[in-house]
PDB file of C-alpha atoms in Angstrom:
ATOM      1  CA  ARG P   1      -0.925  16.331   1.800  1.00  0.00           C
ATOM      2  CA  CYS P   2      -0.253  18.555  -1.210  1.00  0.00           C
ATOM      3  CA  THR P   3       2.275  21.344  -1.325  1.00  0.00           C
ATOM      4  CA  GLY P   4       2.555  23.452  -4.446  1.00  0.00           C
ATOM      5  CA  GLY P   5       0.690  20.880  -6.517  1.00  0.00           C
ATOM      6  CA  THR P   6       2.975  18.031  -5.481  1.00  0.00           C
ATOM      7  CA  ALA P   7       1.903  15.252  -3.147  1.00  0.00           C
ATOM      8  CA  VAL P   8       4.193  15.127  -0.124  1.00  0.00           C
ATOM      9  CA  PRO P   9       4.437  11.882   1.831  1.00  0.00           C
ATOM     10  CA  TYR P  10       3.142  11.965   5.388  1.00  0.00           C
ATOM     11  CA  ILE P  11       5.795  10.028   7.311  1.00  0.00           C
ATOM     12  CA  HIS P  12       4.964   8.853  10.819  1.00  0.00           C
ATOM     13  CA  LYS P  13       5.871   6.005  13.200  1.00  0.00           C
ATOM     14  CA  GLU P  14       3.672   2.959  13.387  1.00  0.00           C
ATOM     15  CA  ASP P  15       3.850  -0.778  14.024  1.00  0.00           C
ATOM     16  CA  LEU P  16       4.246  -2.334  10.575  1.00  0.00           C
ATOM     17  CA  VAL P  17       3.109  -5.773  11.787  1.00  0.00           C
ATOM     18  CA  ALA P  18      -0.147  -4.416  13.210  1.00  0.00           C
ATOM     19  CA  ARG P  19      -0.774  -2.283  10.110  1.00  0.00           C
ATOM     20  CA  ILE P  20      -0.340  -5.230   7.736  1.00  0.00           C
ATOM     21  CA  GLN P  21      -2.444  -7.490   9.980  1.00  0.00           C
ATOM     22  CA  THR P  22      -5.283  -4.931   9.903  1.00  0.00           C
ATOM     23  CA  LEU P  23      -5.053  -4.755   6.111  1.00  0.00           C
ATOM     24  CA  CYS P  24      -5.094  -8.557   5.857  1.00  0.00           C
ATOM     25  CA  ASP P  25      -8.105  -8.789   8.172  1.00  0.00           C
ATOM     26  CA  ALA P  26      -9.963  -6.331   5.934  1.00  0.00           C
ATOM     27  CA  ALA P  27      -8.952  -8.143   2.711  1.00  0.00           C
ATOM     28  CA  ASN P  28      -9.677 -11.628   4.027  1.00  0.00           C
ATOM     29  CA  LEU P  29     -13.402 -11.492   3.230  1.00  0.00           C
ATOM     30  CA  PHE P  30     -12.580 -10.691  -0.396  1.00  0.00           C
ATOM     31  CA  PHE P  31     -10.144 -13.601  -0.532  1.00  0.00           C
ATOM     32  CA  LEU P  32     -12.629 -16.031   1.005  1.00  0.00           C
ATOM     33  CA  GLY P  33     -15.260 -14.931  -1.521  1.00  0.00           C
ATOM     34  CA  ALA P  34     -12.793 -15.621  -4.330  1.00  0.00           C
ATOM     35  CA  GLY P  35     -12.071 -19.106  -2.978  1.00  0.00           C
ATOM     36  CA  LEU P  36      -8.573 -18.149  -1.877  1.00  0.00           C
ATOM     37  CA  SER P  37      -6.772 -18.058   1.435  1.00  0.00           C
ATOM     38  CA  LEU P  38      -4.622 -15.202   2.691  1.00  0.00           C
ATOM     39  CA  GLU P  39      -1.810 -15.845   5.160  1.00  0.00           C
ATOM     40  CA  PHE P  40       0.363 -13.313   6.968  1.00  0.00           C
ATOM     41  CA  ALA P  41       3.536 -14.667   8.543  1.00  0.00           C
ATOM     42  CA  PRO P  42       5.646 -12.014  10.275  1.00  0.00           C
ATOM     43  CA  GLU P  43       8.923 -13.126  11.860  1.00  0.00           C
ATOM     44  CA  MET P  44       8.330 -10.770  14.781  1.00  0.00           C
ATOM     45  CA  LYS P  45       5.429  -9.577  16.935  1.00  0.00           C
ATOM     46  CA  THR P  46       6.087  -5.877  16.337  1.00  0.00           C
ATOM     47  CA  LEU P  47       8.239  -3.836  13.974  1.00  0.00           C
ATOM     48  CA  GLU P  48       8.242  -0.071  14.292  1.00  0.00           C
ATOM     49  CA  ALA P  49       8.706   1.770  11.027  1.00  0.00           C
ATOM     50  CA  CYS P  50       8.571   5.358   9.842  1.00  0.00           C
ATOM     51  CA  ALA P  51       6.680   5.563   6.568  1.00  0.00           C
ATOM     52  CA  ASP P  52       3.749   7.006   4.684  1.00  0.00           C
ATOM     53  CA  PHE P  53       1.399   4.205   5.687  1.00  0.00           C
ATOM     54  CA  VAL P  54      -1.471   5.321   3.470  1.00  0.00           C
ATOM     55  CA  ARG P  55       0.757   4.910   0.426  1.00  0.00           C
ATOM     56  CA  LEU P  56       2.140   1.628   1.729  1.00  0.00           C
ATOM     57  CA  ASP P  57      -1.449   0.389   2.119  1.00  0.00           C
ATOM     58  CA  ILE P  58      -2.047   1.279  -1.540  1.00  0.00           C
ATOM     59  CA  ALA P  59       1.081  -0.641  -2.578  1.00  0.00           C
ATOM     60  CA  LEU P  60       0.156  -3.700  -0.546  1.00  0.00           C
ATOM     61  CA  LEU P  61      -3.458  -3.660  -1.749  1.00  0.00           C
ATOM     62  CA  ASN P  62      -2.212  -3.523  -5.345  1.00  0.00           C
ATOM     63  CA  LEU P  63      -0.037  -6.569  -4.691  1.00  0.00           C
ATOM     64  CA  LEU P  64      -2.880  -8.448  -2.982  1.00  0.00           C
ATOM     65  CA  LEU P  65      -5.299  -7.700  -5.828  1.00  0.00           C
ATOM     66  CA  ASN P  66      -2.736  -8.802  -8.424  1.00  0.00           C
ATOM     67  CA  ALA P  67      -2.112 -12.012  -6.513  1.00  0.00           C
ATOM     68  CA  ALA P  68      -5.844 -12.714  -6.161  1.00  0.00           C
ATOM     69  CA  ASN P  69      -6.575 -11.927  -9.807  1.00  0.00           C
ATOM     70  CA  HIS P  70      -3.896 -14.307 -11.027  1.00  0.00           C
ATOM     71  CA  SER P  71      -4.466 -17.170  -8.576  1.00  0.00           C
ATOM     72  CA  TYR P  72      -6.572 -20.247  -9.070  1.00  0.00           C
ATOM     73  CA  GLU P  73      -9.518 -21.047  -6.832  1.00  0.00           C
ATOM     74  CA  GLY P  74      -8.256 -22.876  -3.767  1.00  0.00           C
ATOM     75  CA  GLY P  75      -4.918 -21.067  -3.999  1.00  0.00           C
ATOM     76  CA  THR P  76      -3.052 -19.267  -1.258  1.00  0.00           C
ATOM     77  CA  VAL P  77      -1.550 -15.794  -1.115  1.00  0.00           C
ATOM     78  CA  ARG P  78       1.168 -15.419   1.512  1.00  0.00           C
ATOM     79  CA  ILE P  79       2.670 -12.279   3.003  1.00  0.00           C
ATOM     80  CA  ALA P  80       5.999 -12.717   4.768  1.00  0.00           C
ATOM     81  CA  LEU P  81       7.623  -9.972   6.834  1.00  0.00           C
ATOM     82  CA  SER P  82      11.149  -9.988   8.201  1.00  0.00           C
ATOM     83  CA  ARG P  83      13.834  -7.539   9.232  1.00  0.00           C
ATOM     84  CA  ARG P  84      17.309  -7.315   7.760  1.00  0.00           C
ATOM     85  CA  GLY P  85      19.388  -4.582   9.344  1.00  0.00           C
ATOM     86  CA  ASP P  86      17.593  -1.270   8.951  1.00  0.00           C
ATOM     87  CA  HIS P  87      15.116  -2.576   6.352  1.00  0.00           C
ATOM     88  CA  ALA P  88      11.805  -4.381   6.524  1.00  0.00           C
ATOM     89  CA  LEU P  89      11.518  -7.113   3.908  1.00  0.00           C
ATOM     90  CA  LEU P  90       8.006  -7.861   2.730  1.00  0.00           C
ATOM     91  CA  ALA P  91       7.204 -10.618   0.241  1.00  0.00           C
ATOM     92  CA  VAL P  92       3.803 -11.266  -1.317  1.00  0.00           C
ATOM     93  CA  SER P  93       3.649 -14.696  -2.964  1.00  0.00           C
ATOM     94  CA  ASP P  94       0.864 -16.433  -4.825  1.00  0.00           C
ATOM     95  CA  SER P  95       0.351 -19.920  -6.184  1.00  0.00           C
ATOM     96  CA  GLY P  96      -1.189 -18.587  -9.380  1.00  0.00           C
ATOM     97  CA  CYS P  97      -0.503 -18.696 -13.089  1.00  0.00           C
ATOM     98  CA  GLY P  98       2.898 -16.993 -12.919  1.00  0.00           C
ATOM     99  CA  MET P  99       4.603 -15.070 -15.715  1.00  0.00           C
ATOM    100  CA  ASP P 100       7.062 -15.855 -18.458  1.00  0.00           C
ATOM    101  CA  ALA P 101      10.402 -14.028 -18.758  1.00  0.00           C
ATOM    102  CA  ASP P 102       9.030 -11.328 -21.102  1.00  0.00           C
ATOM    103  CA  GLN P 103       6.127 -10.564 -18.780  1.00  0.00           C
ATOM    104  CA  VAL P 104       8.475 -10.329 -15.791  1.00  0.00           C
ATOM    105  CA  GLN P 105      10.771  -7.955 -17.702  1.00  0.00           C
ATOM    106  CA  ASN P 106       7.846  -5.629 -18.566  1.00  0.00           C
ATOM    107  CA  ALA P 107       5.788  -6.044 -15.391  1.00  0.00           C
ATOM    108  CA  PHE P 108       6.609  -2.599 -13.970  1.00  0.00           C
ATOM    109  CA  SER P 109       5.903  -0.768 -17.216  1.00  0.00           C
ATOM    110  CA  PRO P 110       2.670   1.229 -17.345  1.00  0.00           C
ATOM    111  CA  LEU P 111      -0.172  -0.644 -19.003  1.00  0.00           C
ATOM    112  CA  ALA P 112       1.669  -3.971 -18.834  1.00  0.00           C
ATOM    113  CA  LEU P 113      -1.085  -6.529 -19.329  1.00  0.00           C
ATOM    114  CA  GLY P 114      -1.342 -10.234 -19.929  1.00  0.00           C
ATOM    115  CA  GLU P 115      -0.179 -12.004 -23.069  1.00  0.00           C
ATOM    116  CA  ASP P 116      -3.476 -11.424 -24.881  1.00  0.00           C
ATOM    117  CA  GLY P 117      -3.594  -7.734 -23.906  1.00  0.00           C
ATOM    118  CA  THR P 118      -6.007  -8.231 -21.034  1.00  0.00           C
ATOM    119  CA  ALA P 119      -5.699  -8.298 -17.295  1.00  0.00           C
ATOM    120  CA  PRO P 120      -8.519  -9.445 -15.042  1.00  0.00           C
ATOM    121  CA  ALA P 121     -10.051  -6.451 -13.261  1.00  0.00           C
ATOM    122  CA  GLY P 122      -7.053  -4.246 -13.924  1.00  0.00           C
ATOM    123  CA  TYR P 123      -5.363  -1.737 -16.167  1.00  0.00           C
ATOM    124  CA  GLY P 124      -1.715  -2.758 -15.930  1.00  0.00           C
ATOM    125  CA  LEU P 125      -0.774   0.040 -13.531  1.00  0.00           C
ATOM    126  CA  GLY P 126      -0.513  -1.785 -10.186  1.00  0.00           C
ATOM    127  CA  LEU P 127       3.131  -2.863 -10.157  1.00  0.00           C
ATOM    128  CA  GLY P 128       4.276   0.496 -11.508  1.00  0.00           C
ATOM    129  CA  VAL P 129       2.405   2.207  -8.662  1.00  0.00           C
ATOM    130  CA  VAL P 130       3.991  -0.174  -6.142  1.00  0.00           C
ATOM    131  CA  LYS P 131       7.464   0.546  -7.516  1.00  0.00           C
ATOM    132  CA  ARG P 132       6.919   4.314  -7.369  1.00  0.00           C
ATOM    133  CA  ILE P 133       5.661   4.175  -3.786  1.00  0.00           C
ATOM    134  CA  LEU P 134       8.708   2.153  -2.705  1.00  0.00           C
ATOM    135  CA  GLN P 135      11.022   4.574  -4.519  1.00  0.00           C
ATOM    136  CA  LEU P 136       9.415   7.482  -2.640  1.00  0.00           C
ATOM    137  CA  HIS P 137      10.408   5.682   0.582  1.00  0.00           C
ATOM    138  CA  GLY P 138      13.957   4.940  -0.600  1.00  0.00           C
ATOM    139  CA  GLY P 139      13.051   1.261  -0.956  1.00  0.00           C
ATOM    140  CA  THR P 140      13.180  -1.291  -3.720  1.00  0.00           C
ATOM    141  CA  VAL P 141      10.890  -3.839  -5.300  1.00  0.00           C
ATOM    142  CA  ALA P 142      11.824  -7.087  -7.040  1.00  0.00           C
ATOM    143  CA  LEU P 143       9.771  -9.662  -8.894  1.00  0.00           C
ATOM    144  CA  SER P 144      10.313 -13.363  -9.425  1.00  0.00           C
ATOM    145  CA  SER P 145       7.873 -15.616 -11.208  1.00  0.00           C
ATOM    146  CA  THR P 146       7.594 -19.055 -12.745  1.00  0.00           C
ATOM    147  CA  LEU P 147       4.964 -19.711 -15.368  1.00  0.00           C
ATOM    148  CA  GLY P 148       2.361 -22.111 -14.003  1.00  0.00           C
ATOM    149  CA  VAL P 149       3.768 -21.968 -10.450  1.00  0.00           C
ATOM    150  CA  GLY P 150       3.272 -18.436  -9.124  1.00  0.00           C
ATOM    151  CA  THR P 151       4.802 -15.050  -8.457  1.00  0.00           C
ATOM    152  CA  THR P 152       6.595 -13.368  -5.567  1.00  0.00           C
ATOM    153  CA  VAL P 153       6.956  -9.604  -5.258  1.00  0.00           C
ATOM    154  CA  SER P 154       9.583  -8.596  -2.694  1.00  0.00           C
ATOM    155  CA  LEU P 155       9.732  -5.160  -1.111  1.00  0.00           C
ATOM    156  CA  SER P 156      12.632  -3.682   0.846  1.00  0.00           C
ATOM    157  CA  LEU P 157      11.566  -0.713   2.965  1.00  0.00           C
ATOM    158  CA  PRO P 158      13.936   1.411   5.079  1.00  0.00           C
ATOM    159  CA  LEU P 159      12.617   1.436   8.644  1.00  0.00           C
ATOM    160  CA  ARG P 160      13.754   4.972   9.445  1.00  0.00           C
ATOM    161  CA  GLN P 161      12.637   7.944   7.400  1.00  0.00           C
ATOM    162  CA  GLU P 162      12.597  11.648   8.151  1.00  0.00           C
ATOM    163  CA  LEU P 163       9.499  12.325  10.191  1.00  0.00           C
ATOM    164  CA  GLU P 164       7.093  15.006   9.114  1.00  0.00           C
ATOM    165  CA  PRO P 165       7.648  18.188  11.086  1.00  0.00           C
ATOM    166  CA  PRO P 166       4.679  18.957  13.293  1.00  0.00           C
ATOM    167  CA  LEU P 167       2.256  21.488  11.897  1.00  0.00           C
ATOM    168  CA  PRO P 168       2.792  24.949  13.375  1.00  0.00           C
ATOM    169  CA  PRO P 169       0.191  26.067  15.881  1.00  0.00           C
ATOM    170  CA  PRO P 170      -2.524  28.242  14.400  1.00  0.00           C
ATOM    171  CA  SER P 171      -1.820  31.916  14.634  1.00  0.00           C
ATOM    172  CA  GLY P 172      -4.360  34.581  15.350  1.00  0.00           C
ATOM    173  CA  GLU P 173      -7.633  34.390  17.113  1.00  0.00           C
ATOM    174  CA  PHE P 174     -10.467  32.085  16.130  1.00  0.00           C
ATOM    175  CA  ARG P 175     -14.013  33.236  16.573  1.00  0.00           C
ATOM    176  CA  ALA P 176     -17.348  32.010  15.425  1.00  0.00           C
ATOM    177  CA  ILE P 177     -18.932  33.950  12.613  1.00  0.00           C
ATOM    178  CA  PRO P 178     -22.623  34.540  13.220  1.00  0.00           C
ATOM    179  CA  PRO P 179     -24.924  33.161  10.543  1.00  0.00           C
ATOM    180  CA  SER P 180     -26.172  35.601   7.984  1.00  0.00           C
ATOM    181  CA  PRO P 181     -29.708  36.869   8.522  1.00  0.00           C
ATOM    182  CA  TYR P 182     -30.674  35.114   5.295  1.00  0.00           C
ATOM    183  CA  LEU P 183     -29.678  31.694   6.637  1.00  0.00           C
ATOM    184  CA  GLU P 184     -31.023  32.453  10.089  1.00  0.00           C
ATOM    185  CA  ASN P 185     -34.483  33.173   8.679  1.00  0.00           C
ATOM    186  CA  ARG P 186     -34.405  30.105   6.399  1.00  0.00           C
ATOM    187  CA  PHE P 187     -33.861  27.542   9.153  1.00  0.00           C
ATOM    188  CA  SER P 188     -35.783  28.995  12.098  1.00  0.00           C
TER     189      SER P 188
END
């Protein structure tokens, strides 16, 4: 939703476990085609959260694509979900090529690419987008990586946000507008 040229998050309640499972089910075909496996391991069966789930989907898809792009065939990408107090903790880990200390330090910068200035199927924006989405929710993102071993991106998301106020009921009377004679004659 846009208000005055600024995108406003649409916060609503939803089961975070079910939402992530649905996203994983949709992404699994891509992972299988790439010779990778995708595992989702929540600590609980349900976890109600208030969030802008469309934006969270974008963040998670960015993380999954990064993990897939930097993993070796036969590798595994794991998503762990737990609860600590009033926060959901989400970790996306891969068994890919990993990053050195300089790459980790610059990973959230726009256009941060690989050592040779390239990134497979990307533009170096993904982690910056993820960080911004988490900031919009009052959350945090952290990155740990070991060159040649893999990378883990950890998200901390507050479970309670201010819910969107319901839209006001429409005012006035709605009525059908008869078609213009021009259109009526064209399609009869």
